[in-house]
CSV table of N, CA and C in Angstrom, one decimal:
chain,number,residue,atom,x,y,z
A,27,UNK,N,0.8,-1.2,0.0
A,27,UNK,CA,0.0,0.0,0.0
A,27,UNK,C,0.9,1.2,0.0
A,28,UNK,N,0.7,2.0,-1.0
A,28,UNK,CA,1.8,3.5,-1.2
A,28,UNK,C,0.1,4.1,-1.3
A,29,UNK,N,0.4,5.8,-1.1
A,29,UNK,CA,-0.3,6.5,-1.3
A,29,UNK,C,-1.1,7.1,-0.3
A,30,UNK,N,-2.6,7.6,-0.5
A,30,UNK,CA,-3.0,8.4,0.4
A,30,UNK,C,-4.7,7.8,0.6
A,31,UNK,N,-4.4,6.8,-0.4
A,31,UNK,CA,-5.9,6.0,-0.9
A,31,UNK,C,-5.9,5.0,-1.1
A,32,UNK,N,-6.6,3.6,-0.4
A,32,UNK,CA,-6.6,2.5,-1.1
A,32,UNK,C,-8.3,1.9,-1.3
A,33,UNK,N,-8.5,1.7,-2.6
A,33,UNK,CA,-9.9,1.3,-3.0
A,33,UNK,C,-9.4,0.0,-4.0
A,34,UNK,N,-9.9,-0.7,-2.5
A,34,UNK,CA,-10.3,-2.3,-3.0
A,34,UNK,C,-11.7,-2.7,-3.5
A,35,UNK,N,-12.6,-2.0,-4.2
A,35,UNK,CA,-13.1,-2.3,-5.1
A,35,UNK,C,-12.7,-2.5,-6.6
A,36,UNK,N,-11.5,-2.3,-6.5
A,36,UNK,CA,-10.5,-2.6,-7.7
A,36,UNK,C,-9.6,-3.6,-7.7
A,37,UNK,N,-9.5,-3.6,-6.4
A,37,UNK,CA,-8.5,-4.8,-6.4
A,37,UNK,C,-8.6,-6.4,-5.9
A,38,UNK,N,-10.2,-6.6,-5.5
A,38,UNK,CA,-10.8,-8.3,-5.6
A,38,UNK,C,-11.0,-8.0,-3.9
A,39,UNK,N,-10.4,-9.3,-3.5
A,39,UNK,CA,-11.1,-9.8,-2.5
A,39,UNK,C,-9.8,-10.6,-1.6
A,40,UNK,N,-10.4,-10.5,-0.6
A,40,UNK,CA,-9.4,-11.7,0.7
A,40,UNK,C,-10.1,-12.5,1.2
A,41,UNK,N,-10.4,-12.9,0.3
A,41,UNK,CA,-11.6,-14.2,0.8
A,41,UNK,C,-11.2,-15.3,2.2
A,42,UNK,N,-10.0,-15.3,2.6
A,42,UNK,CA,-9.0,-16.6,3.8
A,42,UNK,C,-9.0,-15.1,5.2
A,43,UNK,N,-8.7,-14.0,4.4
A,43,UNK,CA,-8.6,-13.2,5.6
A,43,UNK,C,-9.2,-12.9,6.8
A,44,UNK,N,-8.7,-13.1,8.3
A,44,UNK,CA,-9.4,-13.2,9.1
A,44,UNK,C,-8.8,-12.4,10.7
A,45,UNK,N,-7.5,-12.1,10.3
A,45,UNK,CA,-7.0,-10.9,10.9
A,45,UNK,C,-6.0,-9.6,10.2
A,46,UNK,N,-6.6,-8.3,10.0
A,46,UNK,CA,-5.6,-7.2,9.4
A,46,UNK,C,-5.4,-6.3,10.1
A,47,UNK,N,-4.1,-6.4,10.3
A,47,UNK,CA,-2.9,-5.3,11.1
A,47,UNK,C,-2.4,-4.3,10.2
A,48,UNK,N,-2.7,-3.7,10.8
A,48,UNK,CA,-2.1,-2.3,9.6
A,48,UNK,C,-1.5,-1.2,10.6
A,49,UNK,N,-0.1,-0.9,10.5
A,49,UNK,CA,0.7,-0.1,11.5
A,49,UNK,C,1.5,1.1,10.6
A,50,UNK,N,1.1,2.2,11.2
A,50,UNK,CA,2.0,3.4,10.6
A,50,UNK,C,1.8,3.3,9.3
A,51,UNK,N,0.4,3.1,8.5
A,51,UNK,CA,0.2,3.2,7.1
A,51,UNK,C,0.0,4.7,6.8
A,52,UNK,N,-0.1,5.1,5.5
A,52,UNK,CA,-0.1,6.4,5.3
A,52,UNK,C,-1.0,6.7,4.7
A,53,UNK,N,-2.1,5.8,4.8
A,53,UNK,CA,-3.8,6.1,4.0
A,53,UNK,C,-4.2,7.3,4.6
A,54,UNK,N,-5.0,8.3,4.0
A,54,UNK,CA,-6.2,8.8,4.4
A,54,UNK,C,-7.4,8.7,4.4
A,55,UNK,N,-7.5,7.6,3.2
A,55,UNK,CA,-8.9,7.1,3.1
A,55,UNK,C,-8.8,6.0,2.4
A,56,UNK,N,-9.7,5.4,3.5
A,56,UNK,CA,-9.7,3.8,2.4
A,56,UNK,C,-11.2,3.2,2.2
A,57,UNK,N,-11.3,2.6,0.7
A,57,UNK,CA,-12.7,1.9,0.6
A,57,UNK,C,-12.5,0.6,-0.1
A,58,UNK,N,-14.0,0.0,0.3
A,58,UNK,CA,-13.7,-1.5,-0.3
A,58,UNK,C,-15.2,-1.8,-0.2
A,59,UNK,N,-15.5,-2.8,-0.9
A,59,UNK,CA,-16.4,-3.3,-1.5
A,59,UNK,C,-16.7,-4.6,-0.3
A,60,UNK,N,-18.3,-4.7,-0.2
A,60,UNK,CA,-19.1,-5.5,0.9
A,60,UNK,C,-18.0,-6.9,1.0
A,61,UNK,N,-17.5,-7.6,-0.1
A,61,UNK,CA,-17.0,-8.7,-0.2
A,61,UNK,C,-15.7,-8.3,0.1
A,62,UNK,N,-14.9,-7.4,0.4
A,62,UNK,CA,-13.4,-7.6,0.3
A,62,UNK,C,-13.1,-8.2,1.0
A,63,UNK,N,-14.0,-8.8,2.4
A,63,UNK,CA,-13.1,-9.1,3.6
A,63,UNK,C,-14.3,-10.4,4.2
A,64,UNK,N,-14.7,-10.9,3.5
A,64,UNK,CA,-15.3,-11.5,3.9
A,64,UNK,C,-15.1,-12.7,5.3
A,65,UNK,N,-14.2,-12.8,5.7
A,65,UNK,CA,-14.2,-13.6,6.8
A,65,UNK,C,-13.4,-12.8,8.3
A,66,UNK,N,-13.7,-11.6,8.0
A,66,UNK,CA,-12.3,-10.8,9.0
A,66,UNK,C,-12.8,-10.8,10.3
A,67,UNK,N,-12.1,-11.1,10.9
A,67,UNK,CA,-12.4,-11.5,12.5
A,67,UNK,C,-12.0,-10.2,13.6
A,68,UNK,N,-11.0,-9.8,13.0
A,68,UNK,CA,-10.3,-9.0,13.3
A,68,UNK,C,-9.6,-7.9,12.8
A,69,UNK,N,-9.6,-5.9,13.6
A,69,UNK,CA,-8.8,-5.5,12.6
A,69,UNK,C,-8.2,-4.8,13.4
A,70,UNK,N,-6.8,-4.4,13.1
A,70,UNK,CA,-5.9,-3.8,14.5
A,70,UNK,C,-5.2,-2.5,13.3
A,71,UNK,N,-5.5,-1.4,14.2
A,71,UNK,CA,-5.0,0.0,13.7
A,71,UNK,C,-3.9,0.6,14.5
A,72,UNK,N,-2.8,0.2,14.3
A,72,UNK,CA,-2.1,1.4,15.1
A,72,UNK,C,-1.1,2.1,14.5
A,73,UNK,N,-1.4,3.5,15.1
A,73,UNK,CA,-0.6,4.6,14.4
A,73,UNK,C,-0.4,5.2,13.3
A,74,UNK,N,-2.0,4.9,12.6
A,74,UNK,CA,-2.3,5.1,11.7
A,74,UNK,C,-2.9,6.7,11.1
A,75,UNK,N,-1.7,8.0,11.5
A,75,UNK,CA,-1.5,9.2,11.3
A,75,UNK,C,-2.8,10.0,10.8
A,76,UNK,N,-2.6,9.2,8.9
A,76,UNK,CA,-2.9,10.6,8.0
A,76,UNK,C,-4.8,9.8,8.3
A,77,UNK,N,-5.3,8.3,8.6
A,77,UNK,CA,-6.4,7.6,8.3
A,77,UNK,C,-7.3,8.6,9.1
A,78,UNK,N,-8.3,9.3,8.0
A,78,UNK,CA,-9.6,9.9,8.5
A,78,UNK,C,-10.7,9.2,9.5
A,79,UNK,N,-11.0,7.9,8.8
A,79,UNK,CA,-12.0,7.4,9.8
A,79,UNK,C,-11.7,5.9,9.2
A,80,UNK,N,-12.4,4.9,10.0
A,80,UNK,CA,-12.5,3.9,9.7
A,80,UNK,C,-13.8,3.8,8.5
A,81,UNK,N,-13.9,3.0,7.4
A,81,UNK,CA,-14.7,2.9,6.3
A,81,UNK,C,-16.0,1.9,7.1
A,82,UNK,N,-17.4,2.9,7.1
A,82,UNK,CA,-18.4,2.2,8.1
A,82,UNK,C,-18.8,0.8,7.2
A,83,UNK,N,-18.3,0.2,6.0
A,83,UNK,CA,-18.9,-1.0,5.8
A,83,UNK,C,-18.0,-1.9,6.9
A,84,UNK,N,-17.6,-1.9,7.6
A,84,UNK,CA,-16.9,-2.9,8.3
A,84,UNK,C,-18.0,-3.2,9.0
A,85,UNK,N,-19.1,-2.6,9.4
A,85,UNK,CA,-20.1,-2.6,10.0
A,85,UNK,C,-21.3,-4.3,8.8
A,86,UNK,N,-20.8,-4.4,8.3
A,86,UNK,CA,-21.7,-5.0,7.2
A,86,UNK,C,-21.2,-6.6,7.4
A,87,UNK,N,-19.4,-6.6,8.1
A,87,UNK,CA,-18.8,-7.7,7.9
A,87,UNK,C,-19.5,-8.2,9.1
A,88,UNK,N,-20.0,-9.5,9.0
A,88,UNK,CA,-20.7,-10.2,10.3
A,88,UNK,C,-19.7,-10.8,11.0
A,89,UNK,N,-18.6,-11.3,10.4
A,89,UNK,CA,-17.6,-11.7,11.6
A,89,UNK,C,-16.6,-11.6,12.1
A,90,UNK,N,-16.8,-9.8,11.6
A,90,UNK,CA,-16.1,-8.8,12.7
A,90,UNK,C,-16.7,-8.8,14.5
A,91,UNK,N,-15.6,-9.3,14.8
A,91,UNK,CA,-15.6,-9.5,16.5
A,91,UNK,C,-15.2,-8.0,17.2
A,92,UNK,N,-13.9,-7.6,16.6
A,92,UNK,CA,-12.9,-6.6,17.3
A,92,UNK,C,-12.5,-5.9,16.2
A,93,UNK,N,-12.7,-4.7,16.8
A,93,UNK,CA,-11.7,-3.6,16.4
A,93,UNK,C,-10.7,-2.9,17.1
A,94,UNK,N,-9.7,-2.6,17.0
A,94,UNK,CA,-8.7,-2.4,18.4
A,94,UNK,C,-8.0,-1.0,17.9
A,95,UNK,N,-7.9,0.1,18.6
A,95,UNK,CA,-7.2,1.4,17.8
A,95,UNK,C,-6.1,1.2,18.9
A,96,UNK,N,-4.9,1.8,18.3
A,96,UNK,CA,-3.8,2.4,19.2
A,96,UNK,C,-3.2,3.3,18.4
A,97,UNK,N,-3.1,4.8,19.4
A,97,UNK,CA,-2.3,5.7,19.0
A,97,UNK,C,-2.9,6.6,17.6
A,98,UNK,N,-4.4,6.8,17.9
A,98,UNK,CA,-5.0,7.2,16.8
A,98,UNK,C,-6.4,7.6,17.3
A,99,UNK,N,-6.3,8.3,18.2
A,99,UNK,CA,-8.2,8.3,19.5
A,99,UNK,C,-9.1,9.0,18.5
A,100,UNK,N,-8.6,10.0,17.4
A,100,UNK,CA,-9.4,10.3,16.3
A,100,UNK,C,-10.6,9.2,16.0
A,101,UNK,N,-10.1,8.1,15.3
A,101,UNK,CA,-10.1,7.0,14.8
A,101,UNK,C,-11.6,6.1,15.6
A,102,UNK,N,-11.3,6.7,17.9
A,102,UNK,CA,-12.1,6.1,18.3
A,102,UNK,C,-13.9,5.9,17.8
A,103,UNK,N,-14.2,7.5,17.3
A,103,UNK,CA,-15.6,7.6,16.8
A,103,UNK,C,-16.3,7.0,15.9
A,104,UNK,N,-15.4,6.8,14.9
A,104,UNK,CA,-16.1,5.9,14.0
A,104,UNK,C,-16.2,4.6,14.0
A,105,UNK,N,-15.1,4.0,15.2
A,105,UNK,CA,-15.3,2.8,15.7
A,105,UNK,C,-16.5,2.3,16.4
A,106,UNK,N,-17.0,3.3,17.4
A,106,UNK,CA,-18.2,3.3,18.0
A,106,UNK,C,-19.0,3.6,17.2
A,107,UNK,N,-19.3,4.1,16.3
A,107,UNK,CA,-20.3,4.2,15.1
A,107,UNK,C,-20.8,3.3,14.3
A,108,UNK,N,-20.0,2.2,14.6
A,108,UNK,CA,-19.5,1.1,13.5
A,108,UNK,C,-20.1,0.0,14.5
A,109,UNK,N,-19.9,-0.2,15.7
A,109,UNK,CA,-20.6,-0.8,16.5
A,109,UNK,C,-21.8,-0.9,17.2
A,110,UNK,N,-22.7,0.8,17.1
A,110,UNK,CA,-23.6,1.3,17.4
A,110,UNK,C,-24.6,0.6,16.0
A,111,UNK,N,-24.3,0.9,15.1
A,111,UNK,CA,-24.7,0.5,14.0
A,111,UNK,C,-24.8,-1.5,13.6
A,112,UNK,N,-23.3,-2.2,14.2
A,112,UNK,CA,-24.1,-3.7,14.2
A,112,UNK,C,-25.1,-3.6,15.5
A,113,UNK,N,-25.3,-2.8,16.2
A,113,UNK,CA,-26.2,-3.5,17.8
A,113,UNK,C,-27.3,-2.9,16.8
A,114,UNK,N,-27.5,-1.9,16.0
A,114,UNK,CA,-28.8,-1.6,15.6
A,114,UNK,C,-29.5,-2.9,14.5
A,115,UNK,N,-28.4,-3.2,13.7
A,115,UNK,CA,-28.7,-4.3,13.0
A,115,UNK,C,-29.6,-5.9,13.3
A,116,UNK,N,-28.1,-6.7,14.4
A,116,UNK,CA,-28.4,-7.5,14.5
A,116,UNK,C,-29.2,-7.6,16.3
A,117,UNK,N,-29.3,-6.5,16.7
A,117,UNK,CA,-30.0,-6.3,18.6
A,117,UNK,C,-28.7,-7.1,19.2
A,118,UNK,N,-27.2,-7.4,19.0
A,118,UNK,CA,-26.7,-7.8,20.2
A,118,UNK,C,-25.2,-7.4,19.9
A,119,UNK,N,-24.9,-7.3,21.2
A,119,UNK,CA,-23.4,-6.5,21.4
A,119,UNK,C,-22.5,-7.6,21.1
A,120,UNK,N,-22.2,-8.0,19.6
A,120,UNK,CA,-20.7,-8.7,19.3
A,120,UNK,C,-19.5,-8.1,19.0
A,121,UNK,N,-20.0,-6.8,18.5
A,121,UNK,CA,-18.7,-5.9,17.9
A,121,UNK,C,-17.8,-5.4,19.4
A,122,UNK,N,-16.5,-5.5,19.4
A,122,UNK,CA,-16.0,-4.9,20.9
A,122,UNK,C,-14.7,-3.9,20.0
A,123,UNK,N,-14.9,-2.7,20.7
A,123,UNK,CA,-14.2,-2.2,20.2
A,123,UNK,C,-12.8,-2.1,21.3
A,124,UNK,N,-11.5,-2.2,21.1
A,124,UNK,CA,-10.6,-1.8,22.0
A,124,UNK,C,-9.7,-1.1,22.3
A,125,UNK,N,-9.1,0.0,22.9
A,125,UNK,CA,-7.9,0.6,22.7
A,125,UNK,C,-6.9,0.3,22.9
A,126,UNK,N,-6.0,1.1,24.0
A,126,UNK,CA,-4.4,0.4,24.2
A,126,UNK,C,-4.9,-0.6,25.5
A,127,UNK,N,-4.0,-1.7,25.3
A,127,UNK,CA,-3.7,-2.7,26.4
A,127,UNK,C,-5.3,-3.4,26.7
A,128,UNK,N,-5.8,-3.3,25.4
A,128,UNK,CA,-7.1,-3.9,25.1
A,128,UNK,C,-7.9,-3.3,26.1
A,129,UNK,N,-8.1,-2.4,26.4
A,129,UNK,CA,-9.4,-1.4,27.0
A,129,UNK,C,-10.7,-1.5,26.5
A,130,UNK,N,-11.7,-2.0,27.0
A,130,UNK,CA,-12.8,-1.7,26.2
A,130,UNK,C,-13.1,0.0,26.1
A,131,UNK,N,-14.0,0.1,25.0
A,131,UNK,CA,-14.1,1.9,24.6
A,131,UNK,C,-15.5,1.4,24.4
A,132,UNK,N,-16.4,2.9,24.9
A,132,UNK,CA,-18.1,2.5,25.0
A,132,UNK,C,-18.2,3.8,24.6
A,133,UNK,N,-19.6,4.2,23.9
A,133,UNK,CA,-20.3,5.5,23.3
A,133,UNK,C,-20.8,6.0,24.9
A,134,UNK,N,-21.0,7.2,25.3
A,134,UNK,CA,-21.1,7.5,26.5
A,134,UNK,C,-21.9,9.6,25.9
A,135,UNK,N,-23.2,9.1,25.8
A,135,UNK,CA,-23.6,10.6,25.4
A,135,UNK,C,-22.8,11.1,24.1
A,136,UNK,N,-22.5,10.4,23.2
A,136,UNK,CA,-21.9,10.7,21.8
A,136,UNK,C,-20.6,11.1,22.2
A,137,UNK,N,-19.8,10.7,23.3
A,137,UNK,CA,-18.5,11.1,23.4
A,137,UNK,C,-17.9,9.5,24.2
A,138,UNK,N,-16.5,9.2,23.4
A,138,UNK,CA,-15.8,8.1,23.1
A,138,UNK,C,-15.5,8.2,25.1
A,139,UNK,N,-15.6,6.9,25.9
A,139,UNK,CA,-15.2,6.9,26.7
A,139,UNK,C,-14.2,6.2,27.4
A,140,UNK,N,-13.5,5.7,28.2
A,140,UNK,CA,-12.5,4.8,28.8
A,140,UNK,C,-13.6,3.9,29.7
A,141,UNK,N,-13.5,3.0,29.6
A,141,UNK,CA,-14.3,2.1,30.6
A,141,UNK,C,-13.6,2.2,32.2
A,142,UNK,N,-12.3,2.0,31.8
A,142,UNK,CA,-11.8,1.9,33.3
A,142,UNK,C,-11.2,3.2,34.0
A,143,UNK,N,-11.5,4.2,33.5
A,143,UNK,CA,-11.6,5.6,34.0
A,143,UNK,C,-13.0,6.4,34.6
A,144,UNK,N,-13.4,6.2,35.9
A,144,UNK,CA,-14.3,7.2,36.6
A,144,UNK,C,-15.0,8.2,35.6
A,145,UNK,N,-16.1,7.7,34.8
A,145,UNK,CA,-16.1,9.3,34.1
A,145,UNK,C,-16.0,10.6,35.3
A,146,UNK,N,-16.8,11.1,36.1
A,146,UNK,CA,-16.2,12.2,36.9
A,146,UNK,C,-15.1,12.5,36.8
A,147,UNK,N,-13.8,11.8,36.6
A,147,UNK,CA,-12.9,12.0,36.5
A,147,UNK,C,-12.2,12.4,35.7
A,148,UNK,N,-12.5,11.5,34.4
A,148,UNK,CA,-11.8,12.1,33.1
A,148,UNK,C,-13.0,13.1,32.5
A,149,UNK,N,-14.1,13.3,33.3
A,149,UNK,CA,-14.3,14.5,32.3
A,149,UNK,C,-14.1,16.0,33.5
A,150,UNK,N,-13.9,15.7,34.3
A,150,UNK,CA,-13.6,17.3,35.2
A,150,UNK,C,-12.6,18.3,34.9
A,151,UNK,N,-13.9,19.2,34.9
A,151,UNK,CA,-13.1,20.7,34.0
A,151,UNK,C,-12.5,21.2,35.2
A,152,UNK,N,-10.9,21.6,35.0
A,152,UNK,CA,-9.9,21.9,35.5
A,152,UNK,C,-10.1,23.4,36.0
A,153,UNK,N,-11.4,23.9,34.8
A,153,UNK,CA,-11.5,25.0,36.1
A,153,UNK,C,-12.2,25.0,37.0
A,154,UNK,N,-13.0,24.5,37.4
A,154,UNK,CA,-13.5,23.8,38.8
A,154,UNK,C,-12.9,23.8,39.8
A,155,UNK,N,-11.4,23.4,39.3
A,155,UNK,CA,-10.7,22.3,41.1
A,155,UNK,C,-10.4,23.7,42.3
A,156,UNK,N,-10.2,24.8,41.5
A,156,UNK,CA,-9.9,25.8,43.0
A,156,UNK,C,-11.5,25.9,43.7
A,157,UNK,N,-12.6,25.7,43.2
A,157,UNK,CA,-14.1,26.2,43.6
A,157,UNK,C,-14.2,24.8,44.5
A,158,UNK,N,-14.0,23.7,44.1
A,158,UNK,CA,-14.2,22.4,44.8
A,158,UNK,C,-13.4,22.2,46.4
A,159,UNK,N,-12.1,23.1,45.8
A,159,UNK,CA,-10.8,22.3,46.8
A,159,UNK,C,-11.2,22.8,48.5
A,160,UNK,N,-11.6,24.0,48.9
A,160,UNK,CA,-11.9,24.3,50.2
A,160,UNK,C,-13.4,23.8,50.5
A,161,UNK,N,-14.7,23.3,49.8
A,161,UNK,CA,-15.4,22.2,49.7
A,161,UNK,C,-15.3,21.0,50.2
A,162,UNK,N,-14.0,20.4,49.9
A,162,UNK,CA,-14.2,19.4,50.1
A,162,UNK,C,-13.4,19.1,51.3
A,163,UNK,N,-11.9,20.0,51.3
A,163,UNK,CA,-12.0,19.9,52.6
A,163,UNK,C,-12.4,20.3,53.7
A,164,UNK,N,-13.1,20.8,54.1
A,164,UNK,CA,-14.4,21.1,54.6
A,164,UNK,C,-15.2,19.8,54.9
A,165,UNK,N,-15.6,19.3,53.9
A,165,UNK,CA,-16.4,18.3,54.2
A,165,UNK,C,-15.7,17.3,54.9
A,166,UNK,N,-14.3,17.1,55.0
A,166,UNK,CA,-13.5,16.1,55.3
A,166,UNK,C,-13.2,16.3,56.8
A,167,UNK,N,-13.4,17.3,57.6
A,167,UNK,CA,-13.1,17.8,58.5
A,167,UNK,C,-12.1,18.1,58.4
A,168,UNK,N,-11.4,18.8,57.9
A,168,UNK,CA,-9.8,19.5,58.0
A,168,UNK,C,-10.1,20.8,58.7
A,169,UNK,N,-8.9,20.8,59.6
A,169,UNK,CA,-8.9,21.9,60.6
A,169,UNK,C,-8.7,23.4,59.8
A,170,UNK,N,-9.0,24.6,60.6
A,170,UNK,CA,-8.8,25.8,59.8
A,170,UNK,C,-7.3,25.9,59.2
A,171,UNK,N,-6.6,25.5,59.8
A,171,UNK,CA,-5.3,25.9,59.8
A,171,UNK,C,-4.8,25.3,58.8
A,172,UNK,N,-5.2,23.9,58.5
A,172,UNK,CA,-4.9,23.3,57.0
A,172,UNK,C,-6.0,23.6,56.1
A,173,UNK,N,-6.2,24.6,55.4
A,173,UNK,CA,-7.7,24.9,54.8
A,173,UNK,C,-6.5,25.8,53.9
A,174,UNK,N,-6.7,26.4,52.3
A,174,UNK,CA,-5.9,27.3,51.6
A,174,UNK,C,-6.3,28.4,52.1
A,175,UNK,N,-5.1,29.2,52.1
A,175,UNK,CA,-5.5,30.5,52.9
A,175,UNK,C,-7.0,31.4,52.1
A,176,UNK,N,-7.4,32.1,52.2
A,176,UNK,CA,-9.0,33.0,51.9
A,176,UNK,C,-10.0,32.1,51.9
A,177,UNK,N,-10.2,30.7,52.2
A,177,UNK,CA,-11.6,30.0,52.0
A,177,UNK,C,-11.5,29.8,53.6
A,178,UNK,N,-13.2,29.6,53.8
A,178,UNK,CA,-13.7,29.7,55.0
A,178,UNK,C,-14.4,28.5,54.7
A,179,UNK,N,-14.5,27.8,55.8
A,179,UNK,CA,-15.1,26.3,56.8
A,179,UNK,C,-16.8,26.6,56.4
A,180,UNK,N,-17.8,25.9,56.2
A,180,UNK,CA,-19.2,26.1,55.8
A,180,UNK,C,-19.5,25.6,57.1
């Protein structure tokens, strides 16, 4: 694969294929025809720079199990797109999508999320934490004298 485009509707089929790893390719867009992949079990992306989105017919291959991104979180949305769309199809969650160190990734209010991250956590706006921080210690019982100086005890 050279270039910035690969359209395998020109170029046949992988009829045996059943895992594709593609690392640090330089596509920006790729397409392919309902048959190209007919048996793919699996597809692993990593580091895949210039690639705009994943091509939603992967959504069409039935024995796509996994999708796995690394080092490309762009990439995560259309994965979830692609899985949102087999649970709409066939009503059951077989598509898994994964990130690094095989993370499951779940649609969360139209925004890509970490399973094993607290949402509170990863989504807390940093301008918050001075309005929180004498709040909570406060609530914790911390004495005045360890409290940041100008906040007062409730």
């Amino acid at each position: 694969m050279q270039g910035e485009e690969w359209n395998l509707r020109e170029e046949g089929t992988f009829e045996n294929l059943k895992f594709l790893y593609l690392e640090e390719v330089t596509l920006a867009k790729w397409e392919f025809g309902e048959e190209s992949f007919p048996m793919l079990e699996k597809l692993v992306l990593l580091r895949c720079h210039m690639l705009e989105e994943i091509p939603p017919n992967f959504g069409d291959i039935g024995s796509l199990k996994i999708i796995k991104l690394v080092g490309r979180p762009q990439l995560e949305y259309s994965a979830l797109e692609i899985k949102q769309y087999v649970e709409d199809i066939t009503g059951q969650d077989k598509l898994q999508i994964l990130g690094p160190d095989n993370i499951p990734l779940y649609m969360t209010g139209g925004i890509p999320y970490k399973s094993d991250i607290p949402w509170a956590i990863w989504n807390l706006p940093l301008t918050q934490w001075e309005s929180l921080q004498p709040e909570c210690a406060t609530r914790v019982g911390v004495s005045e004298s360890d409290m940041p100086q100008g906040s007062k005890q409730a």
